[in-house]
Short mmCIF file of C-alpha atoms in Angstrom, two decimals:
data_model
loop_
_atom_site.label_atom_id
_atom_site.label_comp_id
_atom_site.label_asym_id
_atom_site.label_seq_id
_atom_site.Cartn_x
_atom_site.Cartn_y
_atom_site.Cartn_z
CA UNK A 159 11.87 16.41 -4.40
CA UNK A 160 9.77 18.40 -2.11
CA UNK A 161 6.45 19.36 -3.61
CA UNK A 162 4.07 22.18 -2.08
CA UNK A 163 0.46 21.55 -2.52
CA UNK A 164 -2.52 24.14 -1.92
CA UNK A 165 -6.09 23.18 -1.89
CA UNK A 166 -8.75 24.11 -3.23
CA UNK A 167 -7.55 25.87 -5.91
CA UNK A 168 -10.05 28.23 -6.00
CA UNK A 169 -12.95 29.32 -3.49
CA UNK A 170 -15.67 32.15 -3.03
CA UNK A 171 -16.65 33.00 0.08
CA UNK A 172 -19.32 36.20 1.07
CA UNK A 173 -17.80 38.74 2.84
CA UNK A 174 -17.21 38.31 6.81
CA UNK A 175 -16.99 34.68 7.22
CA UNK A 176 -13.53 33.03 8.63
CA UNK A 177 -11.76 30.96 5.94
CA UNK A 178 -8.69 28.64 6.42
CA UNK A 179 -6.64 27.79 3.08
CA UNK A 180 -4.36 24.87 2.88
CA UNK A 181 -0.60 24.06 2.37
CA UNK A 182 0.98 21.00 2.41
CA UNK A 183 4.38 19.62 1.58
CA UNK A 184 5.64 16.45 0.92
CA UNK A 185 9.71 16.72 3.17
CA UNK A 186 9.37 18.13 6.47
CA UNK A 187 12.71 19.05 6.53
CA UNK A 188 11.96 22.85 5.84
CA UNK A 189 13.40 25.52 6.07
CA UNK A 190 10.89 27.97 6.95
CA UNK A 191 7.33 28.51 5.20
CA UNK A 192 5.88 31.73 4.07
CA UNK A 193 2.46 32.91 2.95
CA UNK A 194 2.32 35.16 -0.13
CA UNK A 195 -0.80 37.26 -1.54
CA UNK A 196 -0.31 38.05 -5.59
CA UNK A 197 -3.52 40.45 -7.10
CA UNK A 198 -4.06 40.20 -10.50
CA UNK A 199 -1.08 41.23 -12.26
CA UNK A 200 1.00 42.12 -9.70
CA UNK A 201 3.90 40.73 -7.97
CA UNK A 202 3.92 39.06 -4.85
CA UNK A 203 3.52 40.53 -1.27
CA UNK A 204 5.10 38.60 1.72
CA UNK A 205 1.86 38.14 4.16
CA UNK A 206 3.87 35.68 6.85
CA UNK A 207 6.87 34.13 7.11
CA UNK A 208 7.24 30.90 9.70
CA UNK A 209 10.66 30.12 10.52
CA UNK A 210 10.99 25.92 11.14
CA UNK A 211 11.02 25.83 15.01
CA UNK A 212 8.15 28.08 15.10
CA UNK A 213 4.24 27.04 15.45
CA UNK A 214 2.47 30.22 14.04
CA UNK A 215 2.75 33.79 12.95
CA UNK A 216 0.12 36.52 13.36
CA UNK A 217 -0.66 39.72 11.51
CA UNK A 218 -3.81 41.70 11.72
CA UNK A 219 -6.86 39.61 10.87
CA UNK A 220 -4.47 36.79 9.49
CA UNK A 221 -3.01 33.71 11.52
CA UNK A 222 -0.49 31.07 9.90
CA UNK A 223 0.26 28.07 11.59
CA UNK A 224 3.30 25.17 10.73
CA UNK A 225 2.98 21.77 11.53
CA UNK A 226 5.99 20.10 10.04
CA UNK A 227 5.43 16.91 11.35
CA UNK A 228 2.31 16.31 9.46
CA UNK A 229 3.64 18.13 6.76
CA UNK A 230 0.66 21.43 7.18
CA UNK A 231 0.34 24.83 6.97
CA UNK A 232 -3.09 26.90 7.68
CA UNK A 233 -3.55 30.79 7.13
CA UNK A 234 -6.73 31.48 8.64
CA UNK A 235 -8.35 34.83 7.40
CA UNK A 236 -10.86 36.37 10.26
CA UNK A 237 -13.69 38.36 9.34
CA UNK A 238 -12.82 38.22 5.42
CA UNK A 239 -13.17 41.60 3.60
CA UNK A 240 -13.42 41.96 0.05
CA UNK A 241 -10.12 43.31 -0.26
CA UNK A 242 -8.89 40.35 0.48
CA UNK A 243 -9.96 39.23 -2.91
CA UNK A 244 -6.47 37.68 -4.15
CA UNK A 245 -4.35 34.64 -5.04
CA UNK A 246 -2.84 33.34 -2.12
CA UNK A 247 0.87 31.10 -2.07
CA UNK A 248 2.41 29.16 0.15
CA UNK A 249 6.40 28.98 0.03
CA UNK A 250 8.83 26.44 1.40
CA UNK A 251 12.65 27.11 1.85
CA UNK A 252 14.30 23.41 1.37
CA UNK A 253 15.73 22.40 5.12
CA UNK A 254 18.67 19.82 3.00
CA UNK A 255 19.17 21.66 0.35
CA UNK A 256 18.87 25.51 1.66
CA UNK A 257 19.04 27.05 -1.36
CA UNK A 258 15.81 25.05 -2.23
CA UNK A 259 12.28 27.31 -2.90
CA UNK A 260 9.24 25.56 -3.83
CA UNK A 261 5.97 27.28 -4.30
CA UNK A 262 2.36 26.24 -4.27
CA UNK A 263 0.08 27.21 -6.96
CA UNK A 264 -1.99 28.97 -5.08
CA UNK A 265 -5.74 29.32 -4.05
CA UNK A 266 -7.85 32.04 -5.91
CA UNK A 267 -10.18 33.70 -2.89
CA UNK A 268 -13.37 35.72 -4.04
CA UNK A 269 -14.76 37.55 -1.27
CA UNK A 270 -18.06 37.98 -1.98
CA UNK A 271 -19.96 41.72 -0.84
CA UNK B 208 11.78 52.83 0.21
CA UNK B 209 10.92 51.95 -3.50
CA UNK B 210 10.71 48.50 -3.03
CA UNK B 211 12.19 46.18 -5.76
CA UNK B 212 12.46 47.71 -8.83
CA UNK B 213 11.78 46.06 -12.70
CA UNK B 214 12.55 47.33 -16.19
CA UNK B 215 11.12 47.06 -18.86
CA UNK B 216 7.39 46.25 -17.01
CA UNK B 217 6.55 44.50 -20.38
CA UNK B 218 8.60 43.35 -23.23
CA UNK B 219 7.67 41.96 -27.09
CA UNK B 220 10.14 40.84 -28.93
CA UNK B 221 10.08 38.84 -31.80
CA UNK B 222 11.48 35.33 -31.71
CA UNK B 223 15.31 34.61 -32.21
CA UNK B 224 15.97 38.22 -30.47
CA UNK B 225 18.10 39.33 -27.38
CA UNK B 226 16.16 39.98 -24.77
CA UNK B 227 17.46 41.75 -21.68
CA UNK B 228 15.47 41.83 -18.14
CA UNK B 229 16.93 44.40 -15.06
CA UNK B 230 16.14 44.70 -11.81
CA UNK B 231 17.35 46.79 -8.85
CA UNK B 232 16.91 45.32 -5.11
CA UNK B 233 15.63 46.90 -2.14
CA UNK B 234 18.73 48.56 -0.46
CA UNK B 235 20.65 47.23 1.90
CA UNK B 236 19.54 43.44 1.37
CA UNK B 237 22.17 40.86 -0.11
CA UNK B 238 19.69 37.66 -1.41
CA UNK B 239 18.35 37.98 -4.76
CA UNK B 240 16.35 35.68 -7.17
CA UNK B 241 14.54 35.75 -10.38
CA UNK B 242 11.48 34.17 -10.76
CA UNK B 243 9.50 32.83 -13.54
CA UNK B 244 6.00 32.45 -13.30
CA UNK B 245 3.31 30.60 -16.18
CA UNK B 246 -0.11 29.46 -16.46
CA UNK B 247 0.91 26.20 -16.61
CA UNK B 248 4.13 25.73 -14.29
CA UNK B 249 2.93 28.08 -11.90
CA UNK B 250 6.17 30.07 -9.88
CA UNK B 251 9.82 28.47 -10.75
CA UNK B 252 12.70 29.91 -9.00
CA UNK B 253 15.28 30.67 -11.90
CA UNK B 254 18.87 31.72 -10.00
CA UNK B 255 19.34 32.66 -6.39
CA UNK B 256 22.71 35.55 -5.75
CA UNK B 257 23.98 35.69 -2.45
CA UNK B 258 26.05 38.90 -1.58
CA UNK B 259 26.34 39.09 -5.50
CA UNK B 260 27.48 35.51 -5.90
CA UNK B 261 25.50 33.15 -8.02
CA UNK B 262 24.30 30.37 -5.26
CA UNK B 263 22.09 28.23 -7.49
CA UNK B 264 21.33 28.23 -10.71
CA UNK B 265 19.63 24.98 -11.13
CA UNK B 266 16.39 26.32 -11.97
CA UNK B 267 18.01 27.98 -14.92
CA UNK B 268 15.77 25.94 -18.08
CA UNK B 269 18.89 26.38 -20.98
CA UNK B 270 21.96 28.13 -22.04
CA UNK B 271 20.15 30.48 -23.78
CA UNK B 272 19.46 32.07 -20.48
CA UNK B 273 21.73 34.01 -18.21
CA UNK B 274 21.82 35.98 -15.08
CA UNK B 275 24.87 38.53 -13.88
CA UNK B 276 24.62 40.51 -10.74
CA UNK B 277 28.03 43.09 -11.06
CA UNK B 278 27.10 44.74 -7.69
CA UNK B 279 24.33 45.09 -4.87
CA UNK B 280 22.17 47.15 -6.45
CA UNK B 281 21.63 45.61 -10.16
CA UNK B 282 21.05 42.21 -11.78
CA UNK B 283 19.94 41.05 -15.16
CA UNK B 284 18.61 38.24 -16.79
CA UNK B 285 19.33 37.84 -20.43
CA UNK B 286 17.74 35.54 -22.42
CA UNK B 287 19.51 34.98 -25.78
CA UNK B 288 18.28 34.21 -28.07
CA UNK B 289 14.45 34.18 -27.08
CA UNK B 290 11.96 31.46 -28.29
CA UNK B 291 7.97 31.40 -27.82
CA UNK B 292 7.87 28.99 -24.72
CA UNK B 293 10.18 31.46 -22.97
CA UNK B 294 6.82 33.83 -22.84
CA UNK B 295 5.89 34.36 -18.77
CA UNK B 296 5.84 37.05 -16.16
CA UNK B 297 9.40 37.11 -14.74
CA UNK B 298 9.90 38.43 -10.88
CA UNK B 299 12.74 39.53 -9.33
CA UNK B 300 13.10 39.64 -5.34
CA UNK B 301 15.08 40.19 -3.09
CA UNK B 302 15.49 39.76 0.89
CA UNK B 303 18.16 40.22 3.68
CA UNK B 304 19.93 37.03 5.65
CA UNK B 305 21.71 37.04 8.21
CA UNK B 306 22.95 34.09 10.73
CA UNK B 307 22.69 36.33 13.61
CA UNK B 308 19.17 36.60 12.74
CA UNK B 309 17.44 35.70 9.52
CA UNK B 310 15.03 37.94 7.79
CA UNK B 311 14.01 35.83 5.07
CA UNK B 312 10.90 37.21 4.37
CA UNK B 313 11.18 37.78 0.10
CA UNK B 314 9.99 41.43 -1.33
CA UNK B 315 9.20 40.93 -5.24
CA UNK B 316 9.34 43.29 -8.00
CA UNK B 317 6.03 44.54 -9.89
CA UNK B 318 7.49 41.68 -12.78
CA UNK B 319 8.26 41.76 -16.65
CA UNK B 320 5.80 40.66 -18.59
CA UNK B 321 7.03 39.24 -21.50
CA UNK B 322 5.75 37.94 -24.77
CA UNK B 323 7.83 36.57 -27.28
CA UNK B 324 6.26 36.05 -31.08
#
């Protein structure tokens, strides 16, 4: 069974520095990957979505990159606001069984003033 | 557009009642799944519909839950009757595939938070 891990599970940053976060999975035989943002309770909003044969997505000040071999995926947040203050998860679509999603408990980010 | 849309936002019911969760897609997209999401299990995927069709319900915890999706624009998820444990956030979402081109990324309700005594 494919299992999605994020680490750390929390972190606190002040505002402006670069942060990566972590996701890793234990198949490689994905799917696609996407990165989620959930504030406090609210639902979840799709930051980046990496299809299988791809090696990163960009948005704005965010960067996600995919290495399936190794099992990895980075979102790297530039210049880290804090509005960016949120609970960030990491998604994997199953590659053998499609109709497979497994989700990674996230990593609680505290940008700091 | 209104992006998915949840009713009621939060539910308490007492235990051994009907409890009845609704949620309308975004328009236009045929992929929809109900979510389930606790302290301590973190996000589960519940049932996946494809083009109204029920794809995979694995995630589904007991008979006492359901899901029905009678056209593109409406599903519920019943839970019947309701116990304690079955106290969470529940998310709906919904995205649009395609094998010409996939769009996969997954827009989620605001969720139904609900509390069962």
């Amino acid at each position: 069974k494919q299992e999605v891990t994020q680490i750390p599970a929390a972190l606190s940053v002040p505002e402006g520095e670069n942060l990566v976060l972590n996701c890793s999975f234990t198949d490689s035989a994905i799917y696609n990957l996407q990165w989620f943002r959930q504030d406090p309770g609210k639902g979840l909003t799709s930051l980046l979505l990496i299809q299988s044969s791809q090696r990163e997505q960009t948005s704005g000040r965010l960067n996600a990159s995919l290495d399936k071999s190794s099992g990895r995926s980075t979102l790297y947040i530039a210049a880290s606001q804090p509005g960016d203050s949120a609970t960030y998860l990491c998604a994997v679509r199953g590659g053998y069984n499609f109709n497979k999603f497994y989700f990674g408990s996230g990593t609680k980010l505290n940008v700091k003033p | 557009d209104a992006g998915v849309i949840q009713s009621p936002r939060h539910e308490v019911t007492e235990m051994g009642q009907e409890v009845t969760l609704r949620c309308k897609p975004i328009s236009g997209h045929n992929s929809l799944f109900w979510y389930r999401q606790t302290m301590m299990r973190g996000l589960e995927l519940l049932i996946y519909f494809n083009n109204n069709v029920p794809i995979d319900d694995s995630g589904m915890p007991e008979d006492r839950f359901s899901a029905k999706m009678p056209n593109a624009s409406f599903s519920t998820l019943k839970i019947q009757p309701s116990e304690p444990r079955d106290s969470a956030v529940y998310f709906c979402a919904s995205s649009l595939y395609s094998l010409a081109g996939p769009q996969e990324t997954q827009y989620f309700g605001p969720g139904t938070r609900l509390l069962v005594l």
